[in-house]
Short mmCIF file of C-alpha atoms and ligand atoms in Angstrom, two decimals:
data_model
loop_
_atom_site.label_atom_id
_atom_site.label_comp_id
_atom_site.label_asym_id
_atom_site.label_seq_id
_atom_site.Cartn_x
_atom_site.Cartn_y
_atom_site.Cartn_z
CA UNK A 1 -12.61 23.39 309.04
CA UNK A 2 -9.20 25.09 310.19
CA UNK A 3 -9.13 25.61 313.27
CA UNK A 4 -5.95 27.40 314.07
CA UNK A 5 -2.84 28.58 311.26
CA UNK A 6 0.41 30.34 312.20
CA UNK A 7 3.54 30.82 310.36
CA UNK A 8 6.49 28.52 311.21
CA UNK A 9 9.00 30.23 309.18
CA UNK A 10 8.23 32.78 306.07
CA UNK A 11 7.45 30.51 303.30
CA UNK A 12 5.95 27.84 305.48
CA UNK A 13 2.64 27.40 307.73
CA UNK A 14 1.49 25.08 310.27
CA UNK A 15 -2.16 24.44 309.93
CA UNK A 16 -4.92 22.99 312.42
CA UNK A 17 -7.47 21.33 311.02
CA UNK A 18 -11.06 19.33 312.24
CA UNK A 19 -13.76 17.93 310.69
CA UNK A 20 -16.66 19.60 310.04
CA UNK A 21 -19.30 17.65 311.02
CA UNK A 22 -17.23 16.22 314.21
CA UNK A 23 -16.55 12.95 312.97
CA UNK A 24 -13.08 10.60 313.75
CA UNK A 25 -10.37 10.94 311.16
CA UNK A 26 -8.27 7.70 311.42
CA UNK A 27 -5.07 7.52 309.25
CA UNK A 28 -1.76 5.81 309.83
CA UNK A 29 1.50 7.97 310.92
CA UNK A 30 2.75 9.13 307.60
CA UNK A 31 0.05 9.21 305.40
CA UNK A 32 -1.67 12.02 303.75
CA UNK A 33 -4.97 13.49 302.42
CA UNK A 34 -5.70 15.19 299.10
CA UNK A 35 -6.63 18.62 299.35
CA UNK A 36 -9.39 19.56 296.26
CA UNK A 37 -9.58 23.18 295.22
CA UNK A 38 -10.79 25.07 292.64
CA UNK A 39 -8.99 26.72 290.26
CA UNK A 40 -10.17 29.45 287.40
CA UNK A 41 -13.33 26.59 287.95
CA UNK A 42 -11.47 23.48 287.33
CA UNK A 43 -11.11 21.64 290.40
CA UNK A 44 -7.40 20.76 291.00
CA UNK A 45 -6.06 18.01 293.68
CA UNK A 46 -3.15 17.70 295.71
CA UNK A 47 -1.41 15.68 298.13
CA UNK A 48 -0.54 16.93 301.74
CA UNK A 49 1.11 14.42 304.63
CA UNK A 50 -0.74 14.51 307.90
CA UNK A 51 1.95 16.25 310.16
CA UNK A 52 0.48 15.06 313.58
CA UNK A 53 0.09 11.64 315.08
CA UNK A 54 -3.69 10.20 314.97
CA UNK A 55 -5.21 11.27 317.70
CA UNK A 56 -8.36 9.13 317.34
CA UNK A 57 -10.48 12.02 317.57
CA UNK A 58 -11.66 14.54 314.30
CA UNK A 59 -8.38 17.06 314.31
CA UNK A 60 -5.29 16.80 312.10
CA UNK A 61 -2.20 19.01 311.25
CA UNK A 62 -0.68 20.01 307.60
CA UNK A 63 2.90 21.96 307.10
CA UNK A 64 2.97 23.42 304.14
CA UNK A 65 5.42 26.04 301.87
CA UNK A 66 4.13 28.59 300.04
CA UNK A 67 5.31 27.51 296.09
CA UNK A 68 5.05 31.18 294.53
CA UNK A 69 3.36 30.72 291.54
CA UNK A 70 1.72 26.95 291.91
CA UNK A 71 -1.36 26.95 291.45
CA UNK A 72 -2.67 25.15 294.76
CA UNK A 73 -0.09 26.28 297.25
CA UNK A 74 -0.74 29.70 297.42
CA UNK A 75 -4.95 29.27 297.61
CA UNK A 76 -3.97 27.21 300.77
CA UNK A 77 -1.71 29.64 302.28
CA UNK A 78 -4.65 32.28 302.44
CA UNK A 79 -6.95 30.32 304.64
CA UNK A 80 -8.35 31.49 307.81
CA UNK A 81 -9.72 30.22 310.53
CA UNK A 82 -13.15 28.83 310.05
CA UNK A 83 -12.66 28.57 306.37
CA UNK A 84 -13.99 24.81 305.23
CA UNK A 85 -11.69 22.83 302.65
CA UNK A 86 -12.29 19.49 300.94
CA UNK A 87 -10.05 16.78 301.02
CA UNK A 88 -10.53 13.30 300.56
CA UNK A 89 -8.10 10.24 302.48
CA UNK A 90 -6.14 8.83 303.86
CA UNK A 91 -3.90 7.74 301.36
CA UNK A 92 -0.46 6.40 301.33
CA UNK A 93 2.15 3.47 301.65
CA UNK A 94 5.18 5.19 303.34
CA UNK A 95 3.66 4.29 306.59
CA UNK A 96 5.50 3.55 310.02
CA UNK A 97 6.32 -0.01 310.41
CA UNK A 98 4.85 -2.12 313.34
CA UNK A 99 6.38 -3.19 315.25
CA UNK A 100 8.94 -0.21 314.80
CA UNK A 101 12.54 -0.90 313.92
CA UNK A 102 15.36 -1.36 316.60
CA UNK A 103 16.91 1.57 315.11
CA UNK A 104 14.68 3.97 313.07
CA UNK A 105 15.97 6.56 310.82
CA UNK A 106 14.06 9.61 309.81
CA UNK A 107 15.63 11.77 307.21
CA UNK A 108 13.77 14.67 306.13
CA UNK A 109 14.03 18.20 304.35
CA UNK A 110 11.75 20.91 303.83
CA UNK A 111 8.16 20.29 304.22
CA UNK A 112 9.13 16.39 304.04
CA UNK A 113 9.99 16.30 307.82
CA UNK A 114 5.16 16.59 307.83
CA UNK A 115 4.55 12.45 307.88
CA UNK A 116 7.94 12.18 309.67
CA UNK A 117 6.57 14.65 312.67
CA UNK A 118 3.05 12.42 312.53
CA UNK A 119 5.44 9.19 313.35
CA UNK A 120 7.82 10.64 315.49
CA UNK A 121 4.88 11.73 317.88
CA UNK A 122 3.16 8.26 317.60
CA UNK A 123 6.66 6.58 318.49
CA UNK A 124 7.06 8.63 321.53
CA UNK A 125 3.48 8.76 322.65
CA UNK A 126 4.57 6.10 325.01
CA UNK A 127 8.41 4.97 325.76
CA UNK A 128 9.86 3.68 322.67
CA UNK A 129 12.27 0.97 323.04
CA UNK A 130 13.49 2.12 319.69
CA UNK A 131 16.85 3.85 318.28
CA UNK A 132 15.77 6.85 316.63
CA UNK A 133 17.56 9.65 314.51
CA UNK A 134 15.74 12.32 312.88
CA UNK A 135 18.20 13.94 309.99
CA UNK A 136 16.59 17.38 309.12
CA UNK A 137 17.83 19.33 306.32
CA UNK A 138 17.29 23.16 305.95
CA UNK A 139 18.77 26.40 304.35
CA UNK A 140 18.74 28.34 307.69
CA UNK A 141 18.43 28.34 311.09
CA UNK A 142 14.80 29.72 311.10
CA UNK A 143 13.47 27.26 308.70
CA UNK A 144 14.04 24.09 311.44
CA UNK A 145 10.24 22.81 311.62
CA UNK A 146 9.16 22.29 314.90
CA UNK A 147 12.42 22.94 316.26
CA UNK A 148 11.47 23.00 320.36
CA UNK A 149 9.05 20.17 320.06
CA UNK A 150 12.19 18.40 318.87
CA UNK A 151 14.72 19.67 320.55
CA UNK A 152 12.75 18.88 323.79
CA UNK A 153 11.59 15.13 323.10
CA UNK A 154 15.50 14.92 322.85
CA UNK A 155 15.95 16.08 326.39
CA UNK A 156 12.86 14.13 327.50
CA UNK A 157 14.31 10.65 325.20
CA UNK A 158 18.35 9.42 325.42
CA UNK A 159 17.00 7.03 322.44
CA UNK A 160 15.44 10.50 320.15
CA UNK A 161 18.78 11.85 318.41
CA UNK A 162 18.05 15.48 316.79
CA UNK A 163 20.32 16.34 314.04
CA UNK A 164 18.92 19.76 312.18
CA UNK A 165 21.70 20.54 309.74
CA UNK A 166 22.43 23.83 307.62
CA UNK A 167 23.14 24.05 304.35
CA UNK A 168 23.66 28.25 304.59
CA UNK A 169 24.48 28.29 308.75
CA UNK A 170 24.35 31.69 309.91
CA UNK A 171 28.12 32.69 311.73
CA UNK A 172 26.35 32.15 315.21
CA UNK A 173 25.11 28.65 314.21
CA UNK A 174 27.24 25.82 316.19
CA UNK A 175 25.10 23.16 315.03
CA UNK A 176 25.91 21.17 311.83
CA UNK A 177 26.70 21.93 308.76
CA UNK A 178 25.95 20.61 305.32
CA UNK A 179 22.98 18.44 303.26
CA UNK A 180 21.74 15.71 305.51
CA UNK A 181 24.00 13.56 303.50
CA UNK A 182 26.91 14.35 304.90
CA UNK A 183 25.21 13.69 308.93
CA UNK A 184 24.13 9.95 307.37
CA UNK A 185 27.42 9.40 306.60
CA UNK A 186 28.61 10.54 310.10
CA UNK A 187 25.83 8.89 312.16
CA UNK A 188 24.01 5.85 309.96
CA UNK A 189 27.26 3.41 309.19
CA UNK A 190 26.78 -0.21 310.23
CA UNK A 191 23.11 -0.21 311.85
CA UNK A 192 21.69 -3.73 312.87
CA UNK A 193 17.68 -3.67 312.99
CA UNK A 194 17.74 -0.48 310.63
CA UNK A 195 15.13 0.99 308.56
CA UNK A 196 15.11 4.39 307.42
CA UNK A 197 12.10 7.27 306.29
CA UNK A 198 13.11 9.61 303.91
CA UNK A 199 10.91 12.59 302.42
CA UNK A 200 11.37 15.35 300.49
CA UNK A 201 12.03 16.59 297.10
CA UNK A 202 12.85 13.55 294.53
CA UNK A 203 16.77 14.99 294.32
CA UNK A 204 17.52 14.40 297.71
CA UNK A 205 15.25 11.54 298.22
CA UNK A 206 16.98 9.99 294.74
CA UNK A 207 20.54 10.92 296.71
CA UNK A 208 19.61 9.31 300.13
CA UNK A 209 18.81 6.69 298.70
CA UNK A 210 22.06 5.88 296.72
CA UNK A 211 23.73 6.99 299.80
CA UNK A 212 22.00 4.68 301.94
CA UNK A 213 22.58 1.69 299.13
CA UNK A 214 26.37 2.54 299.09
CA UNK A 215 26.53 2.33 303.10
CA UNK A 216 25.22 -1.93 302.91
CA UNK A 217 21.60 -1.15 303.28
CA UNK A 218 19.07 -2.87 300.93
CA UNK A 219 16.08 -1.59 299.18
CA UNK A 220 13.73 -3.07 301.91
CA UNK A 221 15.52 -1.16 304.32
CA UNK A 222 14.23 2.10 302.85
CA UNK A 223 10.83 3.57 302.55
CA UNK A 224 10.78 6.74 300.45
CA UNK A 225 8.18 9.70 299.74
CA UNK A 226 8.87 11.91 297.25
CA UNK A 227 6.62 15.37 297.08
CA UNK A 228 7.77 16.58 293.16
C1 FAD B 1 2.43 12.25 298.85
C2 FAD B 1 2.71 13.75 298.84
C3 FAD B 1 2.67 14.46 300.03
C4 FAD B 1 2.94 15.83 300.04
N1 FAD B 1 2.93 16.50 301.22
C5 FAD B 1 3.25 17.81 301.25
C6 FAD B 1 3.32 18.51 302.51
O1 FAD B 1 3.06 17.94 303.58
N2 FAD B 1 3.66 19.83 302.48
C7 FAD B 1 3.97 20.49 301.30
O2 FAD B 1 4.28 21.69 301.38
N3 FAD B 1 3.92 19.86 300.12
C8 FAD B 1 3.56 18.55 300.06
N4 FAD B 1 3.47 17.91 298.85
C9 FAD B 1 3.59 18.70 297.61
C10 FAD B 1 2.20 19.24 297.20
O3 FAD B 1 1.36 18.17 296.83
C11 FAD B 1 2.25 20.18 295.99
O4 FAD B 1 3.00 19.60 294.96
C12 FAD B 1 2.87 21.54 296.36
O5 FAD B 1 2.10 22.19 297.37
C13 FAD B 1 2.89 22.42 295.11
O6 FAD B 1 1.58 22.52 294.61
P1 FAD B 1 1.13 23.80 293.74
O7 FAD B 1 -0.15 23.48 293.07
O8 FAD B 1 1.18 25.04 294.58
O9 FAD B 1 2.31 23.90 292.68
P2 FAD B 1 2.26 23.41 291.16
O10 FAD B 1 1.56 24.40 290.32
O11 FAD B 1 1.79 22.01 291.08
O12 FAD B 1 3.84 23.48 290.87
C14 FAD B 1 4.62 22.36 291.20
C15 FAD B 1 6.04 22.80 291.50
O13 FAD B 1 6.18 22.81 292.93
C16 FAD B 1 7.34 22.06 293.30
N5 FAD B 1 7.09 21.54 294.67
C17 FAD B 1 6.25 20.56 295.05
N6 FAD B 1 6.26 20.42 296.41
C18 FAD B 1 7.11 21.36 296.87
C19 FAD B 1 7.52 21.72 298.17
N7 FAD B 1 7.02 21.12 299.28
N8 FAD B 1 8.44 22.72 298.29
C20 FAD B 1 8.92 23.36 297.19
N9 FAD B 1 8.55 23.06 295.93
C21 FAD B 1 7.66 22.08 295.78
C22 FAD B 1 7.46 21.01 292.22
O14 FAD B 1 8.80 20.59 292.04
C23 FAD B 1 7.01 21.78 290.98
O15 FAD B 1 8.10 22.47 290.40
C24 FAD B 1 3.23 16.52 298.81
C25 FAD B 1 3.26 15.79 297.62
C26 FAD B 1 3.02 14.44 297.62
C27 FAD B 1 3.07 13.68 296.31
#
């Protein structure tokens, strides 16, 4: 059942859900469930990443952007609270690793920075002795997900390095500037202990990648979940 729902930028919602009948929801930090609805009475499926850490209780969160004219997207956009969906999961292999990497890269943009908010908030439910850069790419200022969540388990972690970069910065914006390849170039070179996340679209995802490849870093260093 969804419990609570509130826009986190205009094509984008964050979504509370629990279970209806109360019972625990276990997953792993990056996985996700698949969301049945019905369409013109076929019943269509997709996949959604868990955007909070498990909990170990019967609640779980979903980010999601409105794709105008999909044919699931929009259905889930119109929810209220107290509506009941079905969904079945978890399901997934772009999982966080245990024990975590020394240094632990999370490279995200869109909607993909969901399963990378679930393992961020598992790393830092307790002191993390951990590296970690989270690379978030977005057109504009207001579409950084979760932005003071962020911004403050930077202030609260020296380790947690925020790096939200714009790829159409407003003239105020003093942040950075560019696709998130351009910040993995600046911040990524010559990690020992190094794996990274990366989720998204299958373009960027397919870039990182290369990127990543170019910079020394083998395949096993990389874990990779593509939405498209
Ligand atoms: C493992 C996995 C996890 C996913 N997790 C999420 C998530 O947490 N949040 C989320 O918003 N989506 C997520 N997606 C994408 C989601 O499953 C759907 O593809 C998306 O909601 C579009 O469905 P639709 O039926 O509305 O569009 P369709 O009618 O299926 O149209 C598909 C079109 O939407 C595009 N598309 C797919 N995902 C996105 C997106 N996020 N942003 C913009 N365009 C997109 C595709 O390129 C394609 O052109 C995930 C996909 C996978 C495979």
């Amino acid at each position: 059942m969804l419990r609570e729902v509130h826009y986190t930028n205009n094509r984008t919602k964050h979504f509370e859900f629990e279970t209806a009948n109360g019972s625990r929801f276990d997953f792993r930090p990056g996985q996700y469930i698949s969301l049945d609805f019905n369409v013109d009475g076929e019943k269509v499926a997709r996949a959604y990443s868990v955007a909070s850490s498990p909990h170990h209780d019967n609640r779980f969160d979903l980010c999601l952007n409105i794709v105008l004219g999909g044919h699931v997207s929009p259905s889930v956009f119109d929810l209220k609270p107290g509506d009941k969906i079905q969904f079945r999961g978890p399901f997934g292999q772009f999982v966080l690793r245990e024990p975590p990497d020394p240094v632990t890269a999370f490279i995200a943009t869109g909607t993909g920075i969901a399963p990378l908010r679930s393992m961020v908030q598992y790393l830092f439910q307790k002191p993390s002795p951990s590296e970690v850069w989270l690379i978030f790419g977005v057109r504009e200022e207001a579409d950084i997900l979760y932005r003071d969540e962020f911004e403050q388990l930077a202030r609260e972690h020296p380790n947690f390095h925020f790096v939200p970069t714009l790829s159409r910065p407003g003239a105020d914006w003093k942040g950075h500037t560019g696709y998130v390849q351009k910040q993995i170039a600046a911040y990524l070179r010559g990690k020992q202990g190094f794996h990274a996340y990366v989720c998204g679209l299958k373009k960027m995802v397919n870039d990182v990648r290369q990127q990543l490849r170019h910079m020394g870093y083998s395949a096993k260093d990389l874990s990779c979940e593509k939405y498209d």
